[in-house]
Coordinates of C-alpha atoms in Angstrom, one line a residue:
Chain A
M23 CA -128.2 142.9 50.9
L24 CA -125.8 140.3 52.3
D25 CA -127.4 137.3 53.9
E26 CA -125.9 135.8 56.9
I27 CA -123.7 133.1 55.1
Q28 CA -122.2 135.8 52.7
L29 CA -121.5 138.0 55.8
L30 CA -119.8 135.1 57.5
Y31 CA -117.9 134.4 54.5
L32 CA -116.6 137.9 54.1
L33 CA -115.8 138.1 57.8
D34 CA -113.7 135.0 57.5
L35 CA -111.9 136.1 54.6
F36 CA -111.2 139.3 56.7
G37 CA -110.1 137.1 59.5
V38 CA -107.4 135.4 57.5
G39 CA -106.1 138.6 56.1
V40 CA -105.8 139.9 59.5
F41 CA -104.0 137.0 60.8
A42 CA -101.7 137.0 57.8
I43 CA -100.7 140.4 58.7
S44 CA -99.9 139.5 62.2
G45 CA -98.0 136.6 61.3
A46 CA -95.9 138.8 58.8
L47 CA -95.1 141.3 61.4
A48 CA -94.2 138.5 63.9
A49 CA -91.9 137.0 61.3
G50 CA -90.4 140.5 60.6
R51 CA -89.0 140.4 64.1
K52 CA -87.1 137.1 63.3
S53 CA -85.2 138.3 60.2
L54 CA -86.5 135.6 58.0
D55 CA -86.5 135.8 54.2
L56 CA -89.4 136.8 52.1
L57 CA -90.8 133.4 51.5
G58 CA -90.2 132.6 55.2
V59 CA -92.5 135.5 56.0
V60 CA -95.2 134.4 53.7
I61 CA -95.0 130.9 54.9
I62 CA -95.4 132.3 58.6
A63 CA -98.3 134.4 57.5
V64 CA -100.0 131.5 55.8
V65 CA -99.5 129.2 58.8
T66 CA -101.0 131.8 61.3
A67 CA -104.0 132.5 59.1
V68 CA -104.9 128.8 58.3
G69 CA -103.5 126.9 61.4
G70 CA -106.6 127.3 63.5
G71 CA -109.1 126.3 60.9
T72 CA -106.9 123.5 59.5
T73 CA -106.6 122.0 63.0
R74 CA -110.3 122.2 63.4
D75 CA -111.0 120.6 60.1
L76 CA -108.6 117.7 60.7
L77 CA -110.0 117.1 64.2
L78 CA -113.5 117.0 62.9
D79 CA -112.6 115.1 59.7
R80 CA -113.9 117.8 57.5
H81 CA -112.5 117.4 54.1
P82 CA -111.5 119.1 51.9
V83 CA -110.0 121.4 54.5
F84 CA -111.3 124.9 54.1
W85 CA -108.3 126.5 52.2
I86 CA -108.1 123.5 49.9
A87 CA -111.8 123.7 49.1
D88 CA -111.7 127.5 48.4
P89 CA -108.3 128.9 47.3
L90 CA -109.4 132.4 47.6
Y91 CA -108.3 132.3 51.2
L92 CA -104.6 131.6 50.2
S93 CA -104.9 134.6 47.6
V94 CA -106.0 136.8 50.4
I95 CA -103.3 135.7 52.8
I96 CA -100.4 136.0 50.2
I97 CA -101.7 139.5 49.1
A98 CA -101.9 140.7 52.8
A99 CA -98.5 139.3 53.7
L100 CA -96.8 141.0 50.7
L101 CA -98.5 144.3 51.4
T102 CA -97.5 144.1 55.0
I103 CA -93.9 143.5 53.9
W104 CA -94.2 146.4 51.5
Y105 CA -95.8 148.8 53.8
T106 CA -93.5 148.4 56.7
R107 CA -90.5 149.1 54.5
H108 CA -91.6 152.7 54.6
K109 CA -93.8 153.2 57.6
E110 CA -94.1 152.1 61.1
P111 CA -96.8 149.4 61.6
P112 CA -99.9 151.1 63.3
Q113 CA -99.9 149.1 66.7
K114 CA -103.2 150.3 67.8
F115 CA -104.8 149.3 64.4
L116 CA -103.2 146.1 64.5
L117 CA -104.2 145.1 68.1
L118 CA -107.9 145.9 67.0
A119 CA -107.7 144.0 63.8
D120 CA -106.1 141.0 65.7
A121 CA -109.0 141.1 68.2
L122 CA -111.5 141.3 65.3
G123 CA -109.8 138.2 63.6
L124 CA -110.0 136.3 67.0
A125 CA -113.6 137.1 67.2
V126 CA -114.5 136.2 63.6
F127 CA -112.6 132.8 63.7
T128 CA -113.8 132.0 67.2
I129 CA -117.6 132.5 66.2
T130 CA -117.3 130.9 62.7
G131 CA -115.4 128.0 64.3
A132 CA -118.3 127.4 66.7
Q133 CA -120.8 127.5 63.9
I134 CA -119.0 125.2 61.7
T135 CA -118.4 122.7 64.6
Q136 CA -122.1 122.9 65.5
T137 CA -122.9 121.5 62.0
V138 CA -120.9 118.2 63.0
V139 CA -120.9 117.8 66.8
S140 CA -123.7 118.3 69.4
N141 CA -121.7 118.4 72.7
D142 CA -121.3 122.1 73.9
V143 CA -118.0 121.7 75.5
I144 CA -116.4 120.3 72.2
I145 CA -118.0 123.2 70.3
V146 CA -116.6 125.8 72.6
I147 CA -113.2 124.1 72.5
M148 CA -113.1 123.8 68.8
A149 CA -114.1 127.4 68.6
A150 CA -111.1 128.3 70.7
I151 CA -108.9 126.1 68.6
T152 CA -110.1 127.9 65.5
G153 CA -109.3 131.2 67.0
T154 CA -105.9 130.7 68.7
V155 CA -104.0 127.8 67.1
G156 CA -102.7 129.7 64.2
G157 CA -101.0 132.0 66.5
L158 CA -99.7 129.2 68.6
I159 CA -98.0 127.6 65.6
R160 CA -96.7 131.0 64.6
D161 CA -95.1 131.2 68.0
V162 CA -93.7 127.6 68.0
L163 CA -92.2 128.2 64.4
S164 CA -90.6 131.4 65.8
N165 CA -89.1 129.5 68.7
E166 CA -91.0 131.3 71.5
I167 CA -93.4 130.2 74.3
P168 CA -96.7 130.8 72.6
L169 CA -98.2 134.0 73.7
I170 CA -101.7 132.4 74.1
M171 CA -100.6 130.8 77.2
Q172 CA -99.1 133.9 78.8
R173 CA -100.9 136.8 77.4
D174 CA -103.6 138.7 79.1
I175 CA -107.1 137.2 78.3
Y176 CA -106.6 135.8 74.8
A177 CA -107.8 132.2 74.8
T178 CA -110.1 133.3 77.7
A179 CA -111.8 135.8 75.4
A180 CA -112.2 133.0 72.8
L181 CA -113.8 130.7 75.2
A182 CA -116.0 133.4 76.8
G183 CA -117.2 134.4 73.3
A184 CA -118.0 130.8 72.1
T185 CA -119.9 130.1 75.5
A186 CA -121.8 133.3 75.0
Y187 CA -122.7 132.3 71.4
L188 CA -124.1 129.0 72.6
L189 CA -126.0 130.7 75.4
L190 CA -127.4 133.4 73.2
Q191 CA -128.8 130.8 70.7
L192 CA -131.2 129.8 73.4
T193 CA -132.8 133.2 73.4
G194 CA -134.3 132.6 70.0
W195 CA -132.9 136.0 68.8
A196 CA -132.1 136.5 65.1
S197 CA -128.8 134.6 64.4
S198 CA -127.1 137.7 63.0
L199 CA -127.8 139.4 66.3
V200 CA -126.4 136.4 68.2
I201 CA -123.2 136.4 65.9
I202 CA -122.7 140.2 66.5
L203 CA -123.1 140.1 70.3
S204 CA -120.9 137.1 70.8
M205 CA -118.2 138.5 68.6
G206 CA -118.5 141.8 70.5
I207 CA -117.8 139.8 73.7
V208 CA -114.6 138.5 72.3
I209 CA -113.6 142.0 71.1
G210 CA -114.6 143.7 74.2
L211 CA -112.9 141.3 76.6
R212 CA -109.7 141.3 74.5
L213 CA -109.5 145.2 74.2
A214 CA -110.5 145.6 77.9
A215 CA -107.5 143.3 78.8
I216 CA -105.1 145.4 76.7
Q217 CA -106.4 148.7 77.9
W218 CA -106.4 147.9 81.5
N219 CA -103.7 145.1 81.6
L220 CA -106.2 142.5 82.8
H221 CA -105.0 139.0 83.0
L222 CA -105.7 135.7 84.7
P223 CA -103.6 134.9 87.8
R224 CA -100.3 133.3 86.9
F225 CA -99.4 129.9 88.2
K226 CA -95.9 129.6 89.2
L227 CA -94.2 126.6 91.0
E228 CA -91.4 127.3 93.4
E229 CA -88.3 125.3 92.5
Chain B
M30 CA -116.8 92.6 88.2
L31 CA -115.2 94.6 85.6
D32 CA -114.8 93.2 82.2
E33 CA -111.7 93.9 80.0
I34 CA -113.1 96.8 78.1
Q35 CA -114.4 98.5 81.3
L36 CA -111.0 98.0 82.8
L37 CA -109.2 99.5 79.9
Y38 CA -111.5 102.5 79.9
L39 CA -110.9 103.1 83.5
L40 CA -107.2 102.8 83.0
D41 CA -107.4 105.1 79.9
L42 CA -109.3 107.7 82.2
F43 CA -106.6 107.3 85.0
G44 CA -103.9 107.8 82.1
V45 CA -105.3 111.2 80.9
G46 CA -105.6 112.4 84.5
V47 CA -102.0 111.5 85.3
F48 CA -100.7 113.2 82.1
A49 CA -102.8 116.2 82.8
I50 CA -101.1 116.5 86.2
S51 CA -97.7 116.2 84.6
G52 CA -98.5 118.8 82.0
A53 CA -99.8 121.2 84.8
L54 CA -96.7 120.8 86.8
A55 CA -94.5 121.3 83.6
A56 CA -96.4 124.5 82.8
G57 CA -96.0 125.6 86.4
R58 CA -92.3 125.8 85.9
K59 CA -92.9 128.4 82.9
S60 CA -95.0 130.9 84.8
L61 CA -98.1 130.7 82.5
D62 CA -101.6 131.9 83.3
L63 CA -104.2 129.6 84.6
L64 CA -105.7 128.9 81.4
G65 CA -102.4 128.4 79.7
V66 CA -101.8 125.7 82.5
V67 CA -104.9 124.0 81.6
I68 CA -104.2 124.2 77.8
I69 CA -100.9 122.6 78.4
A70 CA -102.6 120.0 80.7
V71 CA -105.0 119.1 77.9
V72 CA -102.5 118.9 75.1
T73 CA -100.2 116.6 77.2
A74 CA -103.1 114.4 78.1
V75 CA -104.8 114.0 74.7
G76 CA -101.8 114.8 72.2
G77 CA -100.8 111.1 71.9
G78 CA -104.2 109.5 71.3
T79 CA -105.3 112.4 69.0
T80 CA -102.2 112.0 66.8
R81 CA -102.9 108.2 66.8
D82 CA -106.5 108.7 65.7
L83 CA -105.6 111.3 63.0
L84 CA -103.0 109.0 61.4
L85 CA -105.2 106.0 61.5
D86 CA -108.3 108.1 60.3
R87 CA -110.3 107.1 63.4
H88 CA -113.2 109.5 63.7
P89 CA -114.5 110.9 65.9
V90 CA -111.3 111.5 67.8
F91 CA -111.4 109.7 71.2
W92 CA -112.0 112.9 73.2
I93 CA -114.7 114.3 70.8
A94 CA -116.3 111.1 70.9
D95 CA -116.4 110.9 74.8
P96 CA -116.1 114.2 76.5
L97 CA -115.7 112.6 79.9
Y98 CA -112.0 112.6 79.1
L99 CA -111.9 116.4 78.9
S100 CA -113.7 116.6 82.3
V101 CA -111.2 114.4 83.9
I102 CA -108.4 116.4 82.4
I103 CA -109.6 119.7 83.5
I104 CA -110.5 118.6 87.0
A105 CA -107.0 117.0 87.4
A106 CA -105.4 120.1 86.1
L107 CA -107.3 122.5 88.5
L108 CA -106.7 120.3 91.4
T109 CA -103.1 120.2 90.6
I110 CA -102.9 124.1 90.6
W111 CA -104.8 124.1 93.9
Y112 CA -102.8 121.5 95.6
T113 CA -99.4 122.9 94.6
R114 CA -100.3 126.3 96.1
H115 CA -100.1 124.7 99.6
K116 CA -97.8 121.9 99.3
E117 CA -94.7 120.5 97.4
P118 CA -95.7 118.2 94.6
P119 CA -94.9 114.6 95.7
Q120 CA -92.0 113.9 93.2
K121 CA -91.9 110.0 93.8
F122 CA -95.6 109.7 93.4
L123 CA -95.6 111.7 90.2
L124 CA -92.9 109.6 88.6
L125 CA -94.8 106.4 89.5
A126 CA -97.9 107.9 88.1
D127 CA -96.2 109.0 85.1
A128 CA -94.9 105.6 84.3
L129 CA -98.3 104.1 84.9
G130 CA -99.8 106.5 82.5
L131 CA -97.2 105.8 79.9
A132 CA -98.0 102.0 80.4
V133 CA -101.7 102.5 80.0
F134 CA -101.4 104.7 76.9
T135 CA -98.9 102.4 75.2
I136 CA -101.0 99.1 75.6
T137 CA -104.3 100.7 74.9
G138 CA -102.7 102.5 71.9
A139 CA -101.5 99.0 70.8
Q140 CA -104.9 97.5 71.2
I141 CA -106.8 100.2 69.3
T142 CA -104.3 100.1 66.4
Q143 CA -104.7 96.3 66.2
T144 CA -108.3 96.9 65.4
V145 CA -107.4 98.9 62.1
V146 CA -103.9 97.8 61.1
S147 CA -102.2 94.2 61.0
N148 CA -98.6 95.1 60.5
D149 CA -96.7 94.6 63.8
V150 CA -94.1 97.4 63.2
I151 CA -96.9 99.9 62.7
I152 CA -98.7 98.7 65.8
V153 CA -95.7 99.1 67.9
I154 CA -95.0 102.5 66.6
M155 CA -98.6 103.8 67.0
A156 CA -98.4 102.4 70.6
A157 CA -95.3 104.5 71.3
I158 CA -96.8 107.4 69.6
T159 CA -99.9 107.0 71.9
G160 CA -97.7 107.0 75.0
T161 CA -95.2 109.6 74.2
V162 CA -96.4 112.4 71.8
G163 CA -98.5 114.3 74.4
G164 CA -95.3 114.8 76.5
L165 CA -93.5 115.9 73.2
I166 CA -96.0 118.5 72.4
R167 CA -95.9 119.6 76.0
D168 CA -92.1 120.1 75.6
V169 CA -92.4 121.9 72.3
L170 CA -95.0 124.4 73.6
S171 CA -92.8 124.9 76.6
N172 CA -90.0 125.7 74.3
E173 CA -87.7 122.9 75.4
I174 CA -86.0 120.0 73.5
P175 CA -88.4 117.2 74.1
L176 CA -87.5 115.0 76.9
I177 CA -88.4 111.8 75.3
M178 CA -85.5 112.3 73.0
Q179 CA -82.9 112.8 75.8
R180 CA -84.4 111.0 78.9
D181 CA -83.5 107.7 80.3
I182 CA -85.4 104.9 78.7
Y183 CA -88.8 106.6 78.1
A184 CA -89.7 105.9 74.4
T185 CA -87.7 102.7 74.8
A186 CA -90.0 101.6 77.6
A187 CA -93.1 102.1 75.5
L188 CA -91.5 100.3 72.4
A189 CA -90.5 97.4 74.6
G190 CA -93.9 97.1 76.3
A191 CA -95.7 97.3 73.0
T192 CA -93.5 94.7 71.5
A193 CA -93.9 92.4 74.5
Y194 CA -97.7 92.9 74.3
L195 CA -97.7 91.5 70.7
L196 CA -95.4 88.6 71.6
L197 CA -97.4 87.6 74.7
Q198 CA -100.5 87.5 72.6
L199 CA -99.0 84.6 70.8
T200 CA -99.0 82.5 73.9
G201 CA -102.7 82.1 74.1
W202 CA -102.8 83.5 77.5
A203 CA -105.9 85.4 78.8
S204 CA -105.9 88.9 77.4
S205 CA -106.2 90.6 80.8
L206 CA -102.9 88.8 81.9
V207 CA -101.2 89.8 78.6
I208 CA -102.2 93.5 79.3
I209 CA -101.0 93.4 82.9
L210 CA -97.6 91.8 82.0
S211 CA -96.8 94.1 79.2
M212 CA -97.9 97.2 81.2
G213 CA -95.7 95.9 83.9
I214 CA -92.7 95.7 81.5
V215 CA -93.2 99.5 80.7
I216 CA -93.5 100.4 84.2
G217 CA -90.6 98.0 85.4
L218 CA -88.2 99.4 82.7
R219 CA -89.2 103.1 83.4
L220 CA -88.7 102.8 87.1
A221 CA -85.5 100.8 86.9
A222 CA -84.1 103.4 84.6
I223 CA -85.1 106.1 87.1
Q224 CA -83.7 104.0 90.1
W225 CA -80.5 103.2 88.4
N226 CA -80.1 106.0 86.1
L227 CA -80.1 103.7 83.0
H228 CA -80.0 105.3 79.6
L229 CA -79.3 104.4 75.9
P230 CA -75.9 105.6 74.8
R231 CA -75.9 109.1 73.5
F232 CA -75.0 109.9 70.1
K233 CA -72.9 113.2 69.7
L234 CA -71.3 114.5 66.7
E235 CA -68.0 116.2 67.0
E236 CA -68.1 119.6 65.3
Chain C
M16 CA -86.8 98.2 32.4
L17 CA -88.4 100.2 35.1
D18 CA -91.8 101.9 34.3
E19 CA -92.5 105.4 35.6
I20 CA -94.2 104.3 38.7
Q21 CA -91.5 101.9 39.7
L22 CA -89.0 104.6 39.1
L23 CA -90.9 107.0 41.3
Y24 CA -91.2 104.5 44.1
L25 CA -87.5 103.9 44.0
L26 CA -86.9 107.7 44.1
D27 CA -89.3 108.1 47.0
L28 CA -87.5 105.3 49.0
F29 CA -84.2 107.2 48.2
G30 CA -85.9 110.3 49.4
V31 CA -86.8 109.0 52.8
G32 CA -83.4 107.5 53.2
V33 CA -81.7 110.7 52.5
F34 CA -83.8 112.7 54.8
A35 CA -83.4 110.2 57.5
I36 CA -79.6 110.6 57.1
S37 CA -80.1 114.4 57.3
G38 CA -82.4 114.1 60.5
A39 CA -79.8 111.7 62.3
L40 CA -77.0 114.2 61.6
A41 CA -79.1 117.1 62.9
A42 CA -80.0 115.1 66.0
G43 CA -76.4 114.2 66.5
R44 CA -75.6 118.0 67.1
K45 CA -78.2 117.9 70.0
S46 CA -76.7 115.1 72.0
L47 CA -79.8 112.9 72.1
D48 CA -79.9 109.3 72.9
L49 CA -79.9 106.5 70.1
L50 CA -83.6 106.2 70.0
G51 CA -84.1 110.0 70.1
V52 CA -81.9 110.2 67.0
V53 CA -84.0 107.4 65.3
I54 CA -87.2 109.3 66.1
I55 CA -85.9 112.7 64.6
A56 CA -84.7 110.7 61.6
V57 CA -88.2 109.1 61.2
V58 CA -90.0 112.4 61.7
T59 CA -87.7 114.2 59.2
A60 CA -88.3 111.5 56.6
V61 CA -91.9 111.1 56.8
G62 CA -93.1 114.5 58.2
G63 CA -93.8 116.1 54.8
G64 CA -95.8 113.2 53.1
T65 CA -97.7 112.6 56.3
T66 CA -98.8 116.2 56.5
R67 CA -99.7 116.1 52.9
D68 CA -101.8 112.8 53.3
L69 CA -103.6 114.2 56.4
L70 CA -104.5 117.5 54.7
L71 CA -105.7 115.6 51.5
D72 CA -107.5 112.9 53.6
R73 CA -105.4 110.1 51.8
H74 CA -105.6 107.1 54.0
P75 CA -103.7 104.9 55.0
V76 CA -101.0 107.5 55.1
F77 CA -98.1 106.3 53.0
W78 CA -95.9 104.8 55.6
I79 CA -98.6 103.0 57.2
A80 CA -99.8 101.5 53.8
D81 CA -96.2 100.5 52.9
P82 CA -93.9 99.7 56.0
L83 CA -90.9 99.3 53.7
Y84 CA -90.4 103.1 54.2
L85 CA -89.9 102.8 57.8
S86 CA -87.4 100.0 57.4
V87 CA -85.4 102.1 55.0
I88 CA -85.5 105.2 57.3
I89 CA -84.5 103.1 60.5
I90 CA -81.6 101.4 58.5
A91 CA -80.4 104.7 57.2
A92 CA -80.3 106.3 60.6
L93 CA -78.6 103.5 62.3
L94 CA -76.0 103.3 59.5
T95 CA -75.6 107.3 59.8
I96 CA -74.9 106.7 63.5
W97 CA -72.4 103.9 62.9
Y98 CA -70.6 105.7 60.1
T99 CA -70.2 109.0 62.0
R100 CA -68.5 107.2 64.9
H101 CA -65.5 106.5 62.6
K102 CA -65.5 109.2 60.0
E103 CA -66.5 112.8 59.3
P104 CA -69.8 113.0 57.5
P105 CA -69.0 114.0 53.9
Q106 CA -70.7 117.4 53.8
K107 CA -70.8 117.8 50.2
F108 CA -72.3 114.5 49.5
L109 CA -74.8 115.2 52.1
L110 CA -76.0 118.6 50.5
L111 CA -76.3 116.9 47.2
A112 CA -78.3 114.1 48.5
D113 CA -80.4 116.6 50.6
A114 CA -81.1 118.5 47.4
L115 CA -82.0 115.3 45.6
G116 CA -84.4 114.4 48.4
L117 CA -86.1 117.7 48.3
A118 CA -86.5 117.3 44.5
V119 CA -88.0 113.8 44.8
F120 CA -90.4 114.7 47.5
T121 CA -91.5 117.8 45.8
I122 CA -92.3 116.3 42.5
T123 CA -93.9 113.0 43.9
G124 CA -95.9 115.3 46.2
A125 CA -97.2 117.2 43.2
Q126 CA -98.0 114.0 41.4
I127 CA -99.9 112.5 44.2
T128 CA -101.8 115.8 44.9
Q129 CA -102.8 115.9 41.2
T130 CA -104.7 112.6 41.7
V131 CA -106.9 114.4 44.3
V132 CA -107.1 118.0 43.6
S133 CA -107.2 120.0 40.4
N134 CA -106.4 123.6 41.6
D135 CA -102.9 124.4 40.6
V136 CA -102.1 126.5 43.5
I137 CA -102.9 123.9 45.9
I138 CA -100.9 121.4 44.0
V139 CA -97.7 123.6 44.3
I140 CA -98.3 124.2 48.0
M141 CA -98.9 120.5 48.8
A142 CA -95.8 119.8 46.7
A143 CA -93.8 122.2 48.8
I144 CA -95.2 120.8 52.0
T145 CA -94.2 117.4 51.0
G146 CA -90.7 118.6 50.5
T147 CA -90.0 120.8 53.3
V148 CA -92.2 120.0 56.4
G149 CA -90.2 117.0 57.5
G150 CA -87.1 119.3 57.9
L151 CA -89.3 121.9 59.6
I152 CA -90.5 119.5 62.2
R153 CA -87.0 118.3 62.7
D154 CA -85.9 121.9 63.4
V155 CA -89.0 122.6 65.9
L156 CA -88.0 119.4 67.8
S157 CA -84.4 120.3 67.9
N158 CA -85.6 123.7 69.4
E159 CA -84.4 125.9 66.4
I160 CA -86.0 128.5 64.1
P161 CA -86.7 126.2 61.1
L162 CA -84.1 126.6 58.4
I163 CA -86.6 126.6 55.7
M164 CA -87.6 130.1 56.7
Q165 CA -84.1 131.4 56.8
R166 CA -82.1 129.4 54.4
D167 CA -80.9 130.3 51.0
I168 CA -83.6 129.2 48.5
Y169 CA -84.9 126.2 50.0
A170 CA -88.8 126.3 50.0
T171 CA -88.2 128.6 47.0
A172 CA -86.7 125.7 45.0
A173 CA -89.4 123.5 45.9
L174 CA -92.2 126.0 44.8
A175 CA -90.3 126.7 41.5
G176 CA -89.8 123.0 40.7
A177 CA -93.4 122.2 41.4
T178 CA -94.6 125.2 39.2
A179 CA -92.3 124.1 36.5
Y180 CA -93.6 120.5 36.8
L181 CA -97.2 121.8 36.2
L182 CA -96.1 124.0 33.2
L183 CA -94.0 121.4 31.6
Q184 CA -97.0 119.0 31.5
L185 CA -98.8 121.5 29.2
T186 CA -96.1 120.7 26.5
G187 CA -97.2 117.1 26.0
W188 CA -93.7 115.8 26.5
A189 CA -93.2 112.2 27.9
S190 CA -93.9 112.3 31.7
S191 CA -90.6 110.8 32.5
L192 CA -88.9 113.8 30.9
V193 CA -91.2 116.2 32.7
I194 CA -90.3 114.6 36.0
I195 CA -86.6 114.6 35.3
L196 CA -86.6 118.3 34.2
S197 CA -88.6 119.6 37.1
M198 CA -86.5 117.6 39.6
G199 CA -83.5 119.1 37.7
I200 CA -85.0 122.6 38.5
V201 CA -85.1 122.0 42.2
I202 CA -81.7 120.5 42.3
G203 CA -80.2 123.2 40.1
L204 CA -81.7 126.0 42.1
R205 CA -80.7 124.4 45.4
L206 CA -77.0 123.8 44.4
A207 CA -76.7 127.1 42.8
A208 CA -77.9 128.9 46.0
I209 CA -75.3 126.9 48.0
Q210 CA -72.6 127.5 45.5
W211 CA -73.1 131.2 45.1
N212 CA -74.8 132.0 48.4
L213 CA -78.0 133.0 46.7
H214 CA -80.9 134.0 49.0
L215 CA -84.1 135.9 48.9
P216 CA -84.1 139.4 50.4
R217 CA -84.6 139.3 54.2
F218 CA -87.4 141.2 55.8
K219 CA -86.4 142.7 59.2
L220 CA -88.6 145.1 61.2
E221 CA -87.0 147.9 63.0
E222 CA -87.8 147.7 66.7

């Protein structure tokens, strides 16, 4: 049976694969060349964890330390390109996978940060950075206002999940349960926001 | 009475608060959600110092080392959102505060860099990076050409102030006087540029 | 006679100069002020190597360790501004110089990475990052979709050249020959792509 570390590693690999798919699909709307699509997929998948590692001075950066991440990303991007030549991308599956990727990155980001930093606010912020910065860089490279700043409950779900993760640790429950519950909060908030079109109030200055 | 280090710390906290306000107001023109506004405010306020710390390999990065910075930023952003729901933002006050923030970050950036690097050109550039990169990232995230590259005497004021700071140190005057004078140069140049619409010549290629 | 390290250093200085020119010309199309042009030139010239150094935790970053780089960049940018006030920029010369800059940065990037990392995939990617990220940041700051993701065989040439560099090292040939051959592959691919309008297939999703 998998122990906790192996489970998280597998989830993390799943997370980079999912974000690579989301990056490749976003790039497909911009009419880039094949390598451009792969570049966007890589940046989307590793951007959050890389930013976290640089800010925390964790070296080697995770995908330099373990090149399997890059292999998963490149294969996922190429499969996405190949698949979408023949069929419509399954929107609902993608939204679910994206929510799962956000949940995985947020909670693994919180765990990794906890090994270096003790301040809870910093841990929550680093968790959200791990979960969201890849998508943010994807949007900047695609010359769009980053979705995380406009979209229904995206960074919010990451912040809530990371906060729940820290609070649930206080209960003394098994850490695998804490991980599953806090990932569930991210996924649940994200999917509820999509289903019922929930969003934070907008802030709009009159001009 | 405050000693020099305490004074600079207070000024630095003031600087992040001011830039958080400027980030929140910029975000307000883009119709983001509340969390998006806070994210832009945080990035605007910490972007310059974070870039400086990463380039100089200063760890922990300043806002990770001292979370009070984040508290000030988040409170400043929320107060900005609350205030502008009821009243017009006071443009003149904001321009003055922004100039003061630029001055504070530039000179504290020069001081911090001096503790690590001895080359004067590098010190001046790191000072300007500390003062301007937050606003630059704010503009990139808002999908605009960064203002510092088009606006009347912005990065120029930072470069001039940092250069003055290094030159004034040669006089042997009290360091608090040197700090005040060089911050005054940044503020003076910036306000003069706004008042009389001064700017560097533009460079425009025929096509 | 120059030894290999001196030759690479001179080539590297040549590379930053060339990319500074390309950055200044790109900025000239955006009607920035003089300092804005110099900033874009600096970022274009040092962006790739700086990203590589941060990811690999190589400190001090190359242009902080050796300020001659900045001098070359600033002089190249100012000369570009001065020259283009009087004459058309020579397009063909610039494309050739840009290809040479890409080749130099890619191969020196591979060499530097080899001193820190042993995984070949990481070395190739770091080489491509060194060669291309400066131009990518230039495009983001100019508010455009980065050219490397759309243009005919640009990042592709860097990846091919870095791969050739690693393979040619296995032959046991003199390292100066390996360097020249692999730089030749980057330049040849790039110029062939321009001459015959070669490009990778585009990936475009139906919407």
